């Protein structure tokens, strides 16, 4: 009896040891998921920030006005967006500095300063539009004053950026990217003709109408925005100084480092465009299908969904606007502070406490408070988006061209061994944006 019990005990212990050596499939899945999550960082945050409330408004308008006809734009822009963001990430990681410092070293300072001033102006307008949409969305859910909510959101973002060091704040932003999944959930609550969606996604349908031209340009401009270049380059510089990737075996100028950056960035941009795709599909299946073809803001899109798609879809859409705004506002103000701080020669880092980088945090505060003030004026959201798009278009093309010059030729970043195919995609993205801006201004003149 005792021998049997002893044998049973030894057998159980041996089984426990075997179980420790041979982890079950659930443990393996958790380990694999954790490894993937840890490998994601600046690329994921930057990609998710691209789907800010202003972007949601653009995608919602595309879906409401043209149904599923523009879903192909998300597939087309993804590789170009990922390429130019990968290049900006490489510049930040390789140099350990923000994109502005690299531009100043290669190009005339007045030219760079002019571009940065336009970037800061566009970002401030964009912040105002995003805060207004966030305040209005919360008002739709719980009622109350939208202006007060916008003020609270703006001040909350500013306080968090000022008090929380970068290495912790980046982790909070990373978890905020999960807020975008509500748009996938919103689409799954609806009956959608996926075969029709697939047809429009794989076979682009273009009309000669000026309205569709402008919408396509707006989608391109929303997807490939200059503030994303500066933010990701600065984040990669922060990561480089914190040795985040070197702890995983990748040194500064190796293919290992490039592979980490490439995976993170391409995954982030794919996630960003996938969410844009679902927003277009959701609004096409609801608003367009019921004859609602004009949307002026993201909050208006959420409000229009309520009587058509029900409270659940409305609630998910409104929550997504607030969640993405909390992610995008710090990215917009942060990219402005990094860009202007670098060109002025200030210490620019979210890792530094405010007392050691007063000028940087001062720019951050001014950009945020200016956005709050503009949102309080209750300006036409379409006007805010219009001027933001115009200024972004003016600045995006020369900045993209300058970035490509930095990584090309004998004085480029050969040590990083950026593949030729990636440089080619970067130049194609620059040409694509130049064509989009030309079409945009041609339409304005017409």
mmCIF file of C-alpha atoms in Angstrom, residues 36-53 81 85 88-89 130 161 165-180 222-223 225 227-236 238-239 242 244-245 260-273 275 323-335 338 350:
data_model
loop_
_atom_site.group_PDB
_atom_site.id
_atom_site.type_symbol
_atom_site.label_atom_id
_atom_site.label_comp_id
_atom_site.label_asym_id
_atom_site.label_seq_id
_atom_site.Cartn_x
_atom_site.Cartn_y
_atom_site.Cartn_z
ATOM 1 C CA UNK A 36 5.094 39.451 -30.534
ATOM 2 C CA UNK A 37 3.619 42.108 -28.205
ATOM 3 C CA UNK A 38 7.074 42.917 -26.800
ATOM 4 C CA UNK A 39 8.495 43.241 -30.315
ATOM 5 C CA UNK A 40 5.930 45.938 -31.145
ATOM 6 C CA UNK A 41 6.597 49.532 -30.128
ATOM 7 C CA UNK A 42 7.020 52.850 -31.968
ATOM 8 C CA UNK A 43 5.674 51.431 -35.242
ATOM 9 C CA UNK A 44 2.458 50.179 -33.649
ATOM 10 C CA UNK A 45 1.889 53.421 -31.711
ATOM 11 C CA UNK A 46 2.557 55.573 -34.783
ATOM 12 C CA UNK A 47 0.304 53.502 -37.011
ATOM 13 C CA UNK A 48 -2.545 53.567 -34.499
ATOM 14 C CA UNK A 49 -2.161 57.330 -33.984
ATOM 15 C CA UNK A 50 -2.794 57.775 -37.709
ATOM 16 C CA UNK A 51 -6.404 56.688 -37.099
ATOM 17 C CA UNK A 52 -7.148 59.791 -35.045
ATOM 18 C CA UNK A 53 -10.645 61.359 -34.907
ATOM 19 C CA UNK A 81 3.043 54.249 -45.776
ATOM 20 C CA UNK A 85 7.715 55.187 -41.883
ATOM 21 C CA UNK A 88 12.045 57.613 -40.787
ATOM 22 C CA UNK A 89 12.419 54.968 -38.057
ATOM 23 C CA UNK A 130 -9.494 65.871 -32.509
ATOM 24 C CA UNK A 161 3.194 63.640 -21.014
ATOM 25 C CA UNK A 165 8.757 59.310 -18.263
ATOM 26 C CA UNK A 166 8.887 58.110 -21.852
ATOM 27 C CA UNK A 167 9.657 54.442 -21.085
ATOM 28 C CA UNK A 168 6.436 54.178 -19.049
ATOM 29 C CA UNK A 169 4.328 56.549 -21.158
ATOM 30 C CA UNK A 170 5.119 54.612 -24.342
ATOM 31 C CA UNK A 171 3.720 51.504 -22.649
ATOM 32 C CA UNK A 172 0.449 53.297 -21.874
ATOM 33 C CA UNK A 173 0.192 54.497 -25.479
ATOM 34 C CA UNK A 174 0.847 50.969 -26.672
ATOM 35 C CA UNK A 175 -2.143 49.639 -24.718
ATOM 36 C CA UNK A 176 -4.281 52.508 -26.012
ATOM 37 C CA UNK A 177 -3.788 51.150 -29.547
ATOM 38 C CA UNK A 178 -6.161 48.327 -28.575
ATOM 39 C CA UNK A 179 -8.983 50.901 -28.530
ATOM 40 C CA UNK A 180 -8.978 50.707 -32.326
ATOM 41 C CA UNK A 222 -4.765 61.271 -43.864
ATOM 42 C CA UNK A 223 -2.879 57.995 -44.211
ATOM 43 C CA UNK A 225 0.992 62.467 -42.686
ATOM 44 C CA UNK A 227 3.736 64.396 -38.126
ATOM 45 C CA UNK A 228 4.044 60.600 -38.146
ATOM 46 C CA UNK A 229 7.561 60.818 -39.644
ATOM 47 C CA UNK A 230 8.836 63.057 -36.857
ATOM 48 C CA UNK A 231 7.118 61.148 -34.066
ATOM 49 C CA UNK A 232 8.403 57.714 -35.056
ATOM 50 C CA UNK A 233 11.954 58.956 -35.715
ATOM 51 C CA UNK A 234 12.005 60.591 -32.265
ATOM 52 C CA UNK A 235 10.539 57.496 -30.614
ATOM 53 C CA UNK A 236 13.182 55.315 -32.257
ATOM 54 C CA UNK A 238 14.463 57.397 -27.514
ATOM 55 C CA UNK A 239 14.432 53.607 -27.853
ATOM 56 C CA UNK A 242 17.334 53.318 -23.769
ATOM 57 C CA UNK A 244 15.496 48.755 -25.808
ATOM 58 C CA UNK A 245 16.277 46.690 -28.887
ATOM 59 C CA UNK A 260 13.052 44.546 -35.496
ATOM 60 C CA UNK A 261 12.209 47.997 -36.839
ATOM 61 C CA UNK A 262 10.799 46.544 -40.047
ATOM 62 C CA UNK A 263 8.531 44.054 -38.266
ATOM 63 C CA UNK A 264 7.267 46.660 -35.804
ATOM 64 C CA UNK A 265 6.618 49.290 -38.492
ATOM 65 C CA UNK A 266 4.992 47.070 -41.104
ATOM 66 C CA UNK A 267 2.785 45.458 -38.450
ATOM 67 C CA UNK A 268 1.783 48.900 -37.124
ATOM 68 C CA UNK A 269 0.947 50.308 -40.555
ATOM 69 C CA UNK A 270 -0.973 47.163 -41.538
ATOM 70 C CA UNK A 271 -2.988 47.493 -38.305
ATOM 71 C CA UNK A 272 -3.629 51.181 -39.031
ATOM 72 C CA UNK A 273 -4.910 50.559 -42.555
ATOM 73 C CA UNK A 275 -8.809 49.789 -38.983
ATOM 74 C CA UNK A 323 -9.733 56.160 -27.315
ATOM 75 C CA UNK A 324 -7.941 57.046 -30.537
ATOM 76 C CA UNK A 325 -7.999 60.724 -29.595
ATOM 77 C CA UNK A 326 -6.255 59.971 -26.301
ATOM 78 C CA UNK A 327 -3.569 58.238 -28.356
ATOM 79 C CA UNK A 328 -3.347 60.756 -31.218
ATOM 80 C CA UNK A 329 -3.304 64.066 -29.311
ATOM 81 C CA UNK A 330 -0.025 63.239 -27.479
ATOM 82 C CA UNK A 331 1.501 62.084 -30.776
ATOM 83 C CA UNK A 332 0.493 65.304 -32.554
ATOM 84 C CA UNK A 333 1.733 67.619 -29.804
ATOM 85 C CA UNK A 334 4.769 65.437 -29.137
ATOM 86 C CA UNK A 335 5.880 65.404 -32.772
ATOM 87 C CA UNK A 338 10.297 67.189 -30.936
ATOM 88 C CA UNK A 350 9.943 62.803 -23.048
#
